[in-house]
Short mmCIF file of C-alpha atoms and ligand atoms in Angstrom, two decimals:
data_model
loop_
_atom_site.label_atom_id
_atom_site.label_comp_id
_atom_site.label_asym_id
_atom_site.label_seq_id
_atom_site.Cartn_x
_atom_site.Cartn_y
_atom_site.Cartn_z
CA MET A 1 -0.19 0.03 0.11
CA GLY A 2 2.85 2.37 0.67
CA ALA A 3 3.97 2.01 -2.85
CA ASN A 4 0.99 2.30 -4.58
CA GLU A 5 0.70 5.65 -2.63
CA ARG A 6 4.24 6.68 -3.69
CA LEU A 7 3.06 5.82 -7.14
CA ALA A 8 -0.19 7.69 -6.57
CA ALA A 9 1.61 10.94 -5.71
CA ALA A 10 3.83 10.48 -8.90
CA ASN A 11 0.80 10.21 -11.03
CA ARG A 12 -0.82 13.38 -9.27
CA ALA A 13 2.57 15.34 -10.14
CA TRP A 14 2.68 14.21 -13.45
CA LEU A 15 -1.29 15.13 -14.05
CA ASP A 16 -0.53 18.57 -12.50
CA GLN A 17 2.34 19.25 -14.70
CA ALA A 18 0.54 18.28 -17.77
CA GLY A 19 -2.36 20.58 -16.84
CA VAL A 20 -4.89 17.92 -16.27
CA PHE A 21 -7.69 17.47 -13.71
CA ALA A 22 -8.34 13.54 -13.09
CA VAL A 23 -11.55 12.04 -11.63
CA ASN A 24 -11.76 8.74 -10.46
CA LEU A 25 -15.16 7.03 -11.08
CA MET A 26 -16.18 4.33 -8.93
CA ALA A 27 -19.46 2.48 -8.86
CA SER A 28 -21.08 -1.17 -8.68
CA PRO A 29 -21.09 -2.98 -11.90
CA GLY A 30 -23.63 -1.69 -14.34
CA ALA A 31 -24.19 1.55 -12.21
CA GLY A 32 -23.89 3.71 -15.21
CA LYS A 33 -19.85 4.66 -15.03
CA THR A 34 -19.72 4.35 -19.13
CA SER A 35 -23.34 5.69 -19.54
CA LEU A 36 -22.18 9.06 -17.41
CA ILE A 37 -18.94 9.05 -19.46
CA GLU A 38 -20.76 9.03 -22.74
CA GLN A 39 -23.33 11.65 -21.55
CA THR A 40 -20.46 13.88 -20.33
CA ALA A 41 -18.50 13.59 -23.48
CA GLN A 42 -21.15 14.94 -25.49
CA ARG A 43 -21.95 17.83 -23.38
CA LEU A 44 -18.14 18.63 -23.03
CA ALA A 45 -17.39 18.29 -26.80
CA GLY A 46 -15.81 21.95 -27.91
CA LYS A 47 -15.45 23.03 -24.47
CA LEU A 48 -13.09 20.93 -22.89
CA ARG A 49 -10.24 18.65 -24.29
CA PHE A 50 -10.61 15.13 -22.08
CA ALA A 51 -9.51 11.65 -22.13
CA VAL A 52 -10.60 8.55 -20.64
CA VAL A 53 -9.11 5.49 -18.87
CA ASP A 54 -11.36 2.48 -18.75
CA GLY A 55 -10.67 -0.36 -15.96
CA ASP A 56 -12.38 -3.71 -16.57
CA ILE A 57 -11.00 -7.14 -15.78
CA ALA A 58 -11.67 -8.05 -19.44
CA THR A 59 -12.68 -6.46 -22.71
CA SER A 60 -12.28 -3.18 -24.42
CA ILE A 61 -16.10 -2.74 -24.50
CA ASP A 62 -15.84 0.55 -22.33
CA ALA A 63 -13.06 2.01 -24.24
CA ASP A 64 -14.46 1.43 -27.31
CA ARG A 65 -17.97 3.43 -26.17
CA ALA A 66 -15.64 6.48 -24.95
CA ALA A 67 -13.82 6.41 -28.23
CA ALA A 68 -17.31 6.45 -30.10
CA VAL A 69 -18.24 9.49 -28.42
CA GLY A 70 -15.13 11.19 -29.34
CA ALA A 71 -12.94 10.69 -26.25
CA GLN A 72 -9.01 9.54 -26.47
CA ALA A 73 -9.65 6.45 -24.77
CA VAL A 74 -7.27 3.89 -23.10
CA GLN A 75 -8.39 0.42 -21.65
CA ILE A 76 -6.95 -1.43 -19.00
CA ASN A 77 -7.39 -4.92 -18.62
CA THR A 78 -6.75 -5.96 -14.99
CA GLY A 79 -6.94 -9.49 -15.79
CA GLY A 80 -8.81 -10.68 -12.43
CA ASP A 81 -8.17 -7.82 -10.25
CA CYS A 82 -11.31 -6.07 -8.65
CA HIS A 83 -9.75 -2.60 -8.77
CA LEU A 84 -7.44 -0.18 -10.49
CA ASP A 85 -4.10 0.56 -8.68
CA ALA A 86 -1.44 3.55 -9.09
CA VAL A 87 0.96 1.36 -11.57
CA MET A 88 -1.95 0.60 -13.74
CA LEU A 89 -3.04 4.49 -13.94
CA GLN A 90 0.97 5.21 -14.59
CA GLY A 91 0.65 2.67 -17.67
CA ALA A 92 -2.30 4.31 -18.98
CA LEU A 93 -0.92 7.83 -18.64
CA GLU A 94 2.06 6.81 -20.66
CA GLN A 95 -0.19 5.99 -23.76
CA LEU A 96 -2.07 9.35 -23.61
CA ASP A 97 -1.15 12.85 -24.88
CA LEU A 98 -1.54 14.58 -21.53
CA LYS A 99 -0.28 17.73 -22.90
CA ASP A 100 -3.73 17.63 -25.50
CA HIS A 101 -6.21 17.38 -22.47
CA ASP A 102 -7.78 19.18 -19.84
CA LEU A 103 -9.63 16.63 -17.98
CA LEU A 104 -9.13 12.89 -17.66
CA LEU A 105 -11.99 10.49 -16.63
CA VAL A 106 -10.97 7.16 -15.26
CA GLU A 107 -13.56 4.65 -15.00
CA ASN A 108 -12.60 1.97 -12.01
CA VAL A 109 -13.53 -1.67 -12.15
CA GLY A 110 -16.99 -1.92 -10.95
CA ASN A 111 -16.97 -2.87 -7.49
CA LEU A 112 -18.00 -1.27 -4.20
CA ILE A 113 -15.29 -2.20 -1.98
CA CYS A 114 -11.72 -2.61 -3.26
CA PRO A 115 -11.18 0.50 -5.46
CA SER A 116 -11.78 2.51 -2.19
CA SER A 117 -8.32 1.42 -0.85
CA PHE A 118 -6.28 2.15 -3.96
CA LYS A 119 -5.50 5.79 -4.31
CA LEU A 120 -4.69 6.42 -8.05
CA GLY A 121 -3.48 9.97 -8.01
CA THR A 122 -6.49 11.66 -9.41
CA HIS A 123 -7.89 14.83 -7.88
CA LYS A 124 -11.36 13.86 -7.09
CA ASP A 125 -13.11 10.43 -6.03
CA VAL A 126 -16.59 10.07 -7.28
CA LEU A 127 -19.20 7.41 -6.44
CA ILE A 128 -21.98 6.52 -8.86
CA ALA A 129 -24.89 4.83 -7.00
CA SER A 130 -27.96 4.06 -9.01
CA VAL A 131 -31.35 3.52 -7.92
CA PRO A 132 -31.83 0.07 -8.55
CA GLU A 133 -28.77 -1.38 -6.43
CA GLY A 134 -30.98 -0.17 -3.37
CA ASP A 135 -31.27 2.41 -0.84
CA ASP A 136 -29.47 0.60 1.85
CA LYS A 137 -25.85 0.65 -0.08
CA PRO A 138 -24.57 3.24 2.21
CA TYR A 139 -25.22 1.25 5.23
CA LYS A 140 -23.62 -1.89 4.01
CA TYR A 141 -20.55 -0.05 2.13
CA PRO A 142 -19.50 2.53 4.43
CA VAL A 143 -15.90 2.76 3.49
CA MET A 144 -16.41 3.60 -0.17
CA TYR A 145 -19.36 6.27 1.04
CA ARG A 146 -17.25 8.09 3.54
CA GLY A 147 -14.05 8.33 1.07
CA VAL A 148 -15.54 10.07 -1.88
CA ASP A 149 -15.54 13.77 -2.65
CA VAL A 150 -18.76 13.70 -4.95
CA LEU A 151 -21.58 11.52 -5.18
CA VAL A 152 -23.88 10.81 -8.35
CA ILE A 153 -27.33 9.09 -8.03
CA ASN A 154 -27.91 7.74 -11.29
CA LYS A 155 -31.03 5.98 -13.23
CA ILE A 156 -33.42 8.44 -11.20
CA ASP A 157 -35.81 8.01 -14.10
CA LEU A 158 -36.63 4.50 -12.31
CA LEU A 159 -37.54 5.62 -9.37
CA PRO A 160 -41.48 5.25 -10.09
CA TYR A 161 -40.61 1.31 -10.64
CA VAL A 162 -38.59 0.61 -7.84
CA SER A 163 -38.72 0.72 -4.16
CA PHE A 164 -35.98 3.21 -3.08
CA ASP A 165 -36.63 5.52 -0.38
CA MET A 166 -34.56 8.73 -1.24
CA ASP A 167 -34.46 10.17 2.11
CA TYR A 168 -33.58 6.80 3.81
CA PHE A 169 -30.60 6.39 1.34
CA ARG A 170 -29.43 10.04 1.51
CA GLN A 171 -29.58 9.98 5.72
CA GLY A 172 -27.15 7.17 5.40
CA VAL A 173 -24.97 9.08 3.19
CA GLU A 174 -25.22 12.21 5.62
CA ILE A 175 -24.13 10.16 8.67
CA LEU A 176 -20.81 9.15 6.84
CA ASN A 177 -20.28 11.78 4.60
CA PRO A 178 -21.72 15.18 5.86
CA GLY A 179 -22.56 17.57 3.12
CA LEU A 180 -21.38 15.55 0.29
CA THR A 181 -21.92 17.27 -3.00
CA THR A 182 -24.34 14.97 -4.71
CA PHE A 183 -25.78 14.83 -8.12
CA PRO A 184 -29.30 13.03 -8.74
CA LEU A 185 -29.23 12.32 -12.51
CA SER A 186 -30.35 10.24 -15.36
CA CYS A 187 -27.68 9.19 -17.92
CA THR A 188 -31.19 7.73 -20.14
CA THR A 189 -33.19 11.19 -19.93
CA GLY A 190 -30.28 13.56 -19.29
CA GLU A 191 -32.15 15.08 -16.33
CA GLY A 192 -29.73 16.51 -14.17
CA ILE A 193 -26.64 15.89 -16.15
CA GLU A 194 -25.84 19.69 -16.60
CA ALA A 195 -25.37 20.09 -12.96
CA TRP A 196 -22.78 17.24 -12.93
CA VAL A 197 -21.03 18.81 -16.15
CA ASP A 198 -21.18 22.32 -14.57
CA TRP A 199 -19.51 20.99 -11.52
CA LEU A 200 -16.74 19.49 -13.79
CA LEU A 201 -16.12 22.69 -15.84
CA GLU A 202 -15.80 24.35 -12.69
CA GLN A 203 -13.28 21.96 -11.08
CA VAL A 204 -11.21 22.29 -14.34
CA GLY A 205 -11.38 25.90 -14.20
CA SER A 206 -10.26 26.50 -10.81
CA ALA A 207 -7.32 23.75 -11.07
CA ALA A 208 -6.01 25.92 -14.22
CA LYS A 209 -6.30 29.10 -12.01
CA GLU A 210 -4.31 27.34 -9.03
CA ALA A 211 -1.63 26.29 -11.62
N1 GTP B 1 -32.89 3.43 -16.99
C1 GTP B 1 -31.60 3.72 -16.72
N2 GTP B 1 -30.83 3.08 -17.15
C2 GTP B 1 -29.27 3.33 -17.50
C3 GTP B 1 -28.95 4.73 -16.89
N3 GTP B 1 -27.77 4.72 -16.90
C4 GTP B 1 -27.31 3.65 -17.27
N4 GTP B 1 -28.24 2.74 -17.84
C5 GTP B 1 -28.18 1.21 -18.18
O1 GTP B 1 -27.45 0.75 -17.36
C6 GTP B 1 -26.68 -0.24 -17.80
C7 GTP B 1 -25.32 -0.40 -17.66
O2 GTP B 1 -24.67 0.96 -17.80
P1 GTP B 1 -23.14 1.11 -17.88
O3 GTP B 1 -22.99 2.47 -18.39
O4 GTP B 1 -22.85 -0.01 -18.86
O5 GTP B 1 -22.63 0.83 -16.63
P2 GTP B 1 -21.19 0.57 -16.19
O6 GTP B 1 -21.34 0.85 -14.77
O7 GTP B 1 -20.22 0.96 -16.89
O8 GTP B 1 -20.93 -1.14 -15.84
P3 GTP B 1 -19.56 -1.87 -15.78
O9 GTP B 1 -18.59 -0.97 -16.58
O10 GTP B 1 -20.00 -3.07 -16.50
O11 GTP B 1 -19.42 -2.17 -14.45
C8 GTP B 1 -27.02 -0.16 -19.56
O12 GTP B 1 -27.98 -1.13 -20.10
C9 GTP B 1 -27.20 1.25 -19.55
O13 GTP B 1 -28.22 1.54 -20.79
C10 GTP B 1 -30.22 5.57 -16.44
O14 GTP B 1 -29.94 6.71 -16.25
N5 GTP B 1 -31.59 5.01 -16.48
MG1 MG B 2 -18.47 0.56 -17.84
#
C-alpha cells in the first residue's frame, strides 16, 4: 500500500505538470459509469479536451464506447483484479497525450469495496450509486461512501418503478459523509446531467487558475 501511495503521488505530480484535472469514477457493476462518461463527453465537446481510462477485468467494450463519443480512450484489463491501482494508471498515462487534454475521466472496475483502498493520484473520487441497487448501500458499504468527494445518484428515471427510499438513502450518506456534494441524474433522460457537467467545468477551471 505504501508503494501504491508513492506511485499515486507521482501520478498526481505528472497530471498537475500536464495541467490535467483527473476524476476517479467508482461504482458497482452496471451503475452507469460508462453511460455517464458518454453523456459527459457529448456535453463537453468543444468546451474541454478530455481523455478516458477504462478499467475492466476483461474486454475493451468500455474504451470502445468512450472512443465512439470522441474521447481519446485507453483500456486497462486487470486480468482479474477487482480495482485499478496507481501502477495501472501510470501505464495508461504513458499511452495518453496528456498535454493535449484538460480533463481525464478514469472509470474504475465495477466494485464497491476494493477501489476505495487504492489511491490512483486523481484529484477527485466520485461514487456513482444507482437507484436499482437499493437504498441500503451506504449502510452496507460505508468505507466507499465515507471516502468519496462527490456522489452521483444515477437512474432516477427508475424511481417510480423500484422501491428506493431517497430519504433513507440520503440519511445513510449524511451520517458517513456530511454535506457530500450530490448529483441526482439520469443518463437515459439526461435529467440532472447539466449540473454534473457544470461542476466538472468549474473544477477544471479552478485547477487551471491554481496552476
Ligand atoms: N434506466 C436507466 N438505465 C441506465 C441509466 N444509466 C445507465 N443505464 C443502463 O445501465 C446499464 C449499465 O450501464 P453502463 O454505463 O454500462 O454501466 P457501468 O457502470 O459502466 O458498467 P460496468 O462497466 O460493467 O461496471 C446499461 O444497460 C445502461 O443503458 C439511467 O440513467 N437509467
Ligand atoms: Mg462501464
